N, CA, C and O atoms as CSV, one atom per row, in Angstrom:
chain,resi,resn,atom,element,x,y,z
A,1,UNK,N,N,223.682,26.055,132.054
A,1,UNK,CA,C,223.015,27.307,132.360
A,1,UNK,C,C,224.018,28.462,132.373
A,1,UNK,O,O,223.748,29.536,131.836
A,2,UNK,N,N,225.189,28.227,132.998
A,2,UNK,CA,C,226.181,29.293,133.039
A,2,UNK,C,C,226.698,29.642,131.653
A,2,UNK,O,O,227.037,30.795,131.385
A,3,UNK,N,N,226.760,28.651,130.772
A,3,UNK,CA,C,227.180,28.907,129.403
A,3,UNK,C,C,226.183,29.819,128.712
A,3,UNK,O,O,226.587,30.733,127.993
A,4,UNK,N,N,224.885,29.593,128.914
A,4,UNK,CA,C,223.863,30.460,128.318
A,4,UNK,C,C,223.984,31.877,128.851
A,4,UNK,O,O,223.821,32.837,128.097
A,5,UNK,N,N,224.266,32.022,130.132
A,5,UNK,CA,C,224.417,33.357,130.724
A,5,UNK,C,C,225.636,34.041,130.122
A,5,UNK,O,O,225.575,35.222,129.777
A,6,UNK,N,N,226.751,33.309,129.992
A,6,UNK,CA,C,227.950,33.896,129.402
A,6,UNK,C,C,227.705,34.321,127.959
A,6,UNK,O,O,228.123,35.402,127.544
A,7,UNK,N,N,227.031,33.473,127.203
A,7,UNK,CA,C,226.729,33.806,125.808
A,7,UNK,C,C,225.826,35.034,125.760
A,7,UNK,O,O,226.045,35.934,124.949
A,8,UNK,N,N,224.811,35.077,126.624
A,8,UNK,CA,C,223.891,36.215,126.653
A,8,UNK,C,C,224.627,37.496,126.992
A,8,UNK,O,O,224.418,38.521,126.344
A,9,UNK,N,N,225.485,37.449,127.998
A,9,UNK,CA,C,226.237,38.642,128.386
A,9,UNK,C,C,227.182,39.077,127.285
A,9,UNK,O,O,227.368,40.273,127.061
A,10,UNK,N,N,227.780,38.117,126.596
A,10,UNK,CA,C,228.667,38.450,125.484
A,10,UNK,C,C,227.904,39.161,124.378
A,10,UNK,O,O,228.389,40.140,123.810
A,11,UNK,N,N,226.714,38.669,124.073
A,11,UNK,CA,C,225.892,39.291,123.039
A,11,UNK,C,C,225.522,40.713,123.443
A,11,UNK,O,O,225.576,41.629,122.622
A,12,UNK,N,N,225.150,40.897,124.692
A,12,UNK,CA,C,224.767,42.226,125.176
A,12,UNK,C,C,225.953,43.175,125.112
A,12,UNK,O,O,225.811,44.316,124.672
A,13,UNK,N,N,227.116,42.717,125.543
A,13,UNK,CA,C,228.300,43.573,125.503
A,13,UNK,C,C,228.670,43.947,124.075
A,13,UNK,O,O,229.021,45.095,123.801
A,14,UNK,N,N,228.592,42.980,123.165
A,14,UNK,CA,C,228.878,43.286,121.760
A,14,UNK,C,C,227.869,44.282,121.194
A,14,UNK,O,O,228.231,45.168,120.421
A,15,UNK,N,N,226.620,44.134,121.577
A,15,UNK,CA,C,225.579,45.045,121.121
A,15,UNK,C,C,225.862,46.462,121.605
A,15,UNK,O,O,225.799,47.413,120.827
A,16,UNK,N,N,226.171,46.598,122.882
A,16,UNK,CA,C,226.448,47.925,123.428
A,16,UNK,C,C,227.695,48.530,122.805
A,16,UNK,O,O,227.741,49.735,122.555
A,17,UNK,N,N,228.703,47.708,122.554
A,17,UNK,CA,C,229.906,48.199,121.894
A,17,UNK,C,C,229.573,48.699,120.493
A,17,UNK,O,O,230.045,49.757,120.075
A,18,UNK,N,N,228.768,47.943,119.781
A,18,UNK,CA,C,228.398,48.332,118.417
A,18,UNK,C,C,227.603,49.634,118.406
A,18,UNK,O,O,227.744,50.444,117.490
A,19,UNK,N,N,226.777,49.832,119.416
A,19,UNK,CA,C,225.970,51.051,119.463
A,19,UNK,C,C,226.795,52.281,119.817
A,19,UNK,O,O,226.416,53.400,119.470
A,20,UNK,N,N,227.912,52.088,120.501
A,20,UNK,CA,C,228.690,53.241,120.960
A,20,UNK,C,C,229.937,53.497,120.137
A,20,UNK,O,O,230.567,54.542,120.298
A,21,UNK,N,N,230.312,52.584,119.265
A,21,UNK,CA,C,231.528,52.776,118.481
A,21,UNK,C,C,231.240,53.610,117.239
A,21,UNK,O,O,230.102,53.705,116.777
A,22,UNK,N,N,232.294,54.205,116.718
A,22,UNK,CA,C,232.163,55.013,115.506
A,22,UNK,C,C,232.225,54.100,114.288
A,22,UNK,O,O,232.981,53.129,114.283
A,23,UNK,N,N,231.438,54.398,113.253
A,23,UNK,CA,C,231.475,53.567,112.050
A,23,UNK,C,C,232.815,53.701,111.322
A,23,UNK,O,O,233.439,54.761,111.357
A,24,UNK,N,N,233.249,52.639,110.672
A,24,UNK,CA,C,234.508,52.637,109.942
A,24,UNK,C,C,234.198,52.554,108.455
A,24,UNK,O,O,234.500,51.557,107.799
A,25,UNK,N,N,233.594,53.611,107.936
A,25,UNK,CA,C,233.269,53.672,106.519
A,25,UNK,C,C,233.713,55.016,105.964
A,25,UNK,O,O,233.865,55.984,106.710
A,26,UNK,N,N,233.917,55.073,104.675
A,26,UNK,CA,C,234.410,56.290,104.045
A,26,UNK,C,C,233.342,57.376,103.955
A,26,UNK,O,O,233.661,58.564,104.002
A,27,UNK,N,N,232.086,56.981,103.828
A,27,UNK,CA,C,231.013,57.958,103.698
A,27,UNK,C,C,230.766,58.664,105.027
A,27,UNK,O,O,231.066,58.125,106.093
A,28,UNK,N,N,230.227,59.847,104.956
A,28,UNK,CA,C,229.890,60.610,106.156
A,28,UNK,C,C,228.469,60.233,106.586
A,28,UNK,O,O,227.500,60.695,105.984
A,29,UNK,N,N,228.338,59.389,107.633
A,29,UNK,CA,C,227.001,58.979,108.074
A,29,UNK,C,C,226.317,60.089,108.869
A,29,UNK,O,O,226.968,61.002,109.378
A,30,UNK,N,N,225.013,59.992,108.963
A,30,UNK,CA,C,224.264,60.944,109.771
A,30,UNK,C,C,224.653,60.741,111.233
A,30,UNK,O,O,224.755,59.603,111.691
A,31,UNK,N,N,224.869,61.826,111.968
A,31,UNK,CA,C,225.244,61.754,113.377
A,31,UNK,C,C,224.075,61.255,114.204
A,31,UNK,O,O,222.952,61.741,114.071
A,32,UNK,N,N,224.345,60.298,115.042
A,32,UNK,CA,C,223.341,59.800,115.978
A,32,UNK,C,C,223.765,60.269,117.357
A,32,UNK,O,O,224.903,60.048,117.769
A,33,UNK,N,N,222.867,60.907,118.061
A,33,UNK,CA,C,223.202,61.433,119.386
A,33,UNK,C,C,223.311,60.298,120.392
A,33,UNK,O,O,222.782,59.208,120.176
A,34,UNK,N,N,224.002,60.567,121.494
A,34,UNK,CA,C,224.139,59.564,122.545
A,34,UNK,C,C,222.776,59.210,123.124
A,34,UNK,O,O,222.546,58.063,123.506
A,35,UNK,N,N,221.876,60.174,123.192
A,35,UNK,CA,C,220.528,59.904,123.696
A,35,UNK,C,C,219.786,58.912,122.799
A,35,UNK,O,O,219.073,58.036,123.288
A,36,UNK,N,N,219.960,59.056,121.485
A,36,UNK,CA,C,219.326,58.126,120.546
A,36,UNK,C,C,219.921,56.727,120.680
A,36,UNK,O,O,219.203,55.731,120.596
A,37,UNK,N,N,221.234,56.655,120.889
A,37,UNK,CA,C,221.881,55.362,121.087
A,37,UNK,C,C,221.398,54.702,122.374
A,37,UNK,O,O,221.178,53.491,122.411
A,38,UNK,N,N,221.234,55.493,123.420
A,38,UNK,CA,C,220.754,54.955,124.692
A,38,UNK,C,C,219.334,54.430,124.545
A,38,UNK,O,O,219.026,53.343,125.032
A,39,UNK,N,N,218.471,55.178,123.886
A,39,UNK,CA,C,217.091,54.726,123.674
A,39,UNK,C,C,217.057,53.434,122.866
A,39,UNK,O,O,216.257,52.543,123.153
A,40,UNK,N,N,217.916,53.328,121.862
A,40,UNK,CA,C,217.984,52.122,121.050
A,40,UNK,C,C,218.462,50.940,121.904
A,40,UNK,O,O,217.911,49.843,121.811
A,41,UNK,N,N,219.478,51.164,122.728
A,41,UNK,CA,C,219.995,50.104,123.595
A,41,UNK,C,C,218.929,49.668,124.596
A,41,UNK,O,O,218.772,48.473,124.844
A,42,UNK,N,N,218.193,50.620,125.175
A,42,UNK,CA,C,217.131,50.278,126.128
A,42,UNK,C,C,216.072,49.400,125.477
A,42,UNK,O,O,215.636,48.408,126.061
A,43,UNK,N,N,215.664,49.763,124.280
A,43,UNK,CA,C,214.641,48.984,123.570
A,43,UNK,C,C,215.140,47.566,123.293
A,43,UNK,O,O,214.401,46.597,123.470
A,44,UNK,N,N,216.386,47.449,122.862
A,44,UNK,CA,C,216.952,46.131,122.564
A,44,UNK,C,C,217.062,45.297,123.834
A,44,UNK,O,O,216.724,44.113,123.820
A,45,UNK,N,N,217.529,45.889,124.932
A,45,UNK,CA,C,217.680,45.146,126.186
A,45,UNK,C,C,216.334,44.746,126.774
A,45,UNK,O,O,216.193,43.635,127.286
A,46,UNK,N,N,215.339,45.635,126.712
A,46,UNK,CA,C,213.999,45.300,127.202
A,46,UNK,C,C,213.427,44.114,126.417
A,46,UNK,O,O,212.851,43.192,126.994
A,47,UNK,N,N,213.594,44.156,125.113
A,47,UNK,CA,C,213.107,43.067,124.264
A,47,UNK,C,C,213.846,41.771,124.592
A,47,UNK,O,O,213.232,40.707,124.671
A,48,UNK,N,N,215.163,41.860,124.784
A,48,UNK,CA,C,215.957,40.678,125.109
A,48,UNK,C,C,215.500,40.052,126.430
A,48,UNK,O,O,215.341,38.834,126.514
A,49,UNK,N,N,215.291,40.867,127.446
A,49,UNK,CA,C,214.849,40.374,128.761
A,49,UNK,C,C,213.495,39.682,128.620
A,49,UNK,O,O,213.297,38.590,129.153
A,50,UNK,N,N,212.571,40.308,127.912
A,50,UNK,CA,C,211.229,39.750,127.742
A,50,UNK,C,C,211.237,38.441,126.945
A,50,UNK,O,O,210.590,37.471,127.342
A,51,UNK,N,N,211.954,38.410,125.841
A,51,UNK,CA,C,211.932,37.251,124.950
A,51,UNK,C,C,212.719,36.057,125.485
A,51,UNK,O,O,212.462,34.923,125.079
A,52,UNK,N,N,213.674,36.290,126.386
A,52,UNK,CA,C,214.538,35.208,126.855
A,52,UNK,C,C,214.319,34.859,128.318
A,52,UNK,O,O,215.126,34.152,128.921
A,53,UNK,N,N,213.226,35.356,128.888
A,53,UNK,CA,C,212.884,35.067,130.281
A,53,UNK,C,C,214.041,35.341,131.238
A,53,UNK,O,O,214.268,34.580,132.179
A,54,UNK,N,N,214.764,36.417,130.997
A,54,UNK,CA,C,215.853,36.822,131.880
A,54,UNK,C,C,215.218,37.509,133.076
A,54,UNK,O,O,214.478,38.476,132.898
A,55,UNK,N,N,215.488,37.033,134.314
A,55,UNK,CA,C,214.848,37.632,135.483
A,55,UNK,C,C,215.239,39.091,135.689
A,55,UNK,O,O,214.397,39.912,136.053
A,56,UNK,N,N,216.496,39.418,135.463
A,56,UNK,CA,C,216.928,40.786,135.671
A,56,UNK,C,C,218.260,41.043,135.004
A,56,UNK,O,O,219.069,40.135,134.818
A,57,UNK,N,N,218.474,42.310,134.645
A,57,UNK,CA,C,219.686,42.692,133.953
A,57,UNK,C,C,219.977,44.140,134.287
A,57,UNK,O,O,219.073,44.975,134.279
A,58,UNK,N,N,221.212,44.440,134.575
A,58,UNK,CA,C,221.639,45.819,134.772
A,58,UNK,C,C,222.629,46.158,133.677
A,58,UNK,O,O,223.426,45.314,133.270
A,59,UNK,N,N,222.580,47.387,133.202
A,59,UNK,CA,C,223.471,47.805,132.128
A,59,UNK,C,C,223.984,49.204,132.406
A,59,UNK,O,O,223.333,50.002,133.079
A,60,UNK,N,N,225.149,49.482,131.880
A,60,UNK,CA,C,225.737,50.814,132.019
A,60,UNK,C,C,226.481,51.149,130.736
A,60,UNK,O,O,226.932,50.262,130.011
A,61,UNK,N,N,226.601,52.435,130.470
A,61,UNK,CA,C,227.317,52.908,129.295
A,61,UNK,C,C,228.287,53.992,129.745
A,61,UNK,O,O,227.901,54.945,130.422
A,62,UNK,N,N,229.551,53.833,129.361
A,62,UNK,CA,C,230.571,54.822,129.687
A,62,UNK,C,C,231.155,55.367,128.393
A,62,UNK,O,O,231.381,54.628,127.436
A,63,UNK,N,N,231.393,56.662,128.382
A,63,UNK,CA,C,232.027,57.315,127.249
A,63,UNK,C,C,233.233,58.068,127.794
A,63,UNK,O,O,233.111,58.927,128.667
A,64,UNK,N,N,234.394,57.724,127.260
A,64,UNK,CA,C,235.649,58.344,127.689
A,64,UNK,C,C,235.802,58.290,129.210
A,64,UNK,O,O,236.081,59.306,129.847
A,65,UNK,N,N,235.621,57.120,129.776
A,65,UNK,CA,C,235.811,56.836,131.206
A,65,UNK,C,C,234.794,57.534,132.110
A,65,UNK,O,O,235.021,57.656,133.314
A,66,UNK,N,N,233.697,57.984,131.554
A,66,UNK,CA,C,232.655,58.628,132.348
A,66,UNK,C,C,231.329,57.912,132.104
A,66,UNK,O,O,230.916,57.725,130.959
A,67,UNK,N,N,230.670,57.517,133.184
A,67,UNK,CA,C,229.386,56.840,133.063
A,67,UNK,C,C,228.331,57.843,132.615
A,67,UNK,O,O,228.123,58.874,133.254
A,68,UNK,N,N,227.668,57.522,131.503
A,68,UNK,CA,C,226.653,58.435,130.970
A,68,UNK,C,C,225.243,57.857,131.093
A,68,UNK,O,O,224.256,58.568,130.907
A,69,UNK,N,N,225.156,56.541,131.413
A,69,UNK,CA,C,223.828,55.929,131.523
A,69,UNK,C,C,223.918,54.640,132.310
A,69,UNK,O,O,224.836,53.843,132.112
A,70,UNK,N,N,222.965,54.436,133.200
A,70,UNK,CA,C,222.800,53.158,133.894
A,70,UNK,C,C,221.304,52.878,133.969
A,70,UNK,O,O,220.494,53.800,134.051
A,71,UNK,N,N,220.949,51.602,133.940
A,71,UNK,CA,C,219.535,51.244,134.034
A,71,UNK,C,C,219.427,49.774,134.410
A,71,UNK,O,O,220.364,48.998,134.222
A,72,UNK,N,N,218.282,49.412,134.937
A,72,UNK,CA,C,218.006,48.024,135.273
A,72,UNK,C,C,216.751,47.566,134.563
A,72,UNK,O,O,215.829,48.349,134.335
A,73,UNK,N,N,216.725,46.294,134.217
A,73,UNK,CA,C,215.593,45.706,133.516
A,73,UNK,C,C,215.194,44.445,134.264
A,73,UNK,O,O,216.056,43.649,134.635
A,74,UNK,N,N,213.917,44.255,134.488
A,74,UNK,CA,C,213.463,43.075,135.202
A,74,UNK,C,C,213.659,43.230,136.703
A,74,UNK,O,O,213.572,44.332,137.244
A,75,UNK,N,N,213.927,42.099,137.374
A,75,UNK,CA,C,214.016,42.108,138.837
A,75,UNK,C,C,215.308,41.470,139.324
A,75,UNK,O,O,215.762,40.462,138.781
A,76,UNK,N,N,215.900,42.076,140.363
A,76,UNK,CA,C,217.096,41.517,141.005
A,76,UNK,C,C,216.688,40.400,141.960
A,76,UNK,O,O,217.449,39.458,142.175
A,77,UNK,N,N,215.485,40.503,142.535
A,77,UNK,CA,C,214.978,39.504,143.484
A,77,UNK,C,C,213.525,39.230,143.125
A,77,UNK,O,O,212.648,40.053,143.384
A,78,UNK,N,N,213.275,38.069,142.526
A,78,UNK,CA,C,211.914,37.747,142.082
A,78,UNK,C,C,210.976,37.494,143.248
A,78,UNK,O,O,209.793,37.823,143.170
A,79,UNK,N,N,211.481,36.920,144.322
A,79,UNK,CA,C,210.636,36.615,145.475
A,79,UNK,C,C,210.027,37.897,146.067
A,79,UNK,O,O,208.846,37.938,146.413
A,80,UNK,N,N,210.848,38.921,146.174
A,80,UNK,CA,C,210.392,40.188,146.776
A,80,UNK,C,C,210.119,41.275,145.728
A,80,UNK,O,O,209.811,42.418,146.065
A,81,UNK,N,N,210.242,40.891,144.443
A,81,UNK,CA,C,209.979,41.802,143.319
A,81,UNK,C,C,210.806,43.090,143.421
A,81,UNK,O,O,210.295,44.188,143.202
A,82,UNK,N,N,212.084,42.933,143.755
A,82,UNK,CA,C,213.010,44.061,143.819
A,82,UNK,C,C,213.483,44.365,142.408
A,82,UNK,O,O,214.018,43.483,141.736
A,83,UNK,N,N,213.299,45.590,141.946
A,83,UNK,CA,C,213.731,45.928,140.575
A,83,UNK,C,C,215.241,45.801,140.413
A,83,UNK,O,O,216.005,46.026,141.352
A,84,UNK,N,N,215.650,45.438,139.216
A,84,UNK,CA,C,217.101,45.339,138.926
A,84,UNK,C,C,217.663,46.739,138.780
A,84,UNK,O,O,218.858,46.903,138.535
């Protein structure tokens, strides 16, 4: 079980890194705003929680050592239905 959690967290961290890193290509890509990246990350995390029966997940995004987004998905305490 702990291995599945570690793998899941690794996938989530890689996903968030990919969404926040700059592309390494020669062409000039269309600029994606941080708000668009956050919305994309939220959609991916919500889908992940739903599809994998994850009880709860908290996520944060920092840019240049400053937290720009935090959110919780699912529940931190299922018995008392405390949101994550």
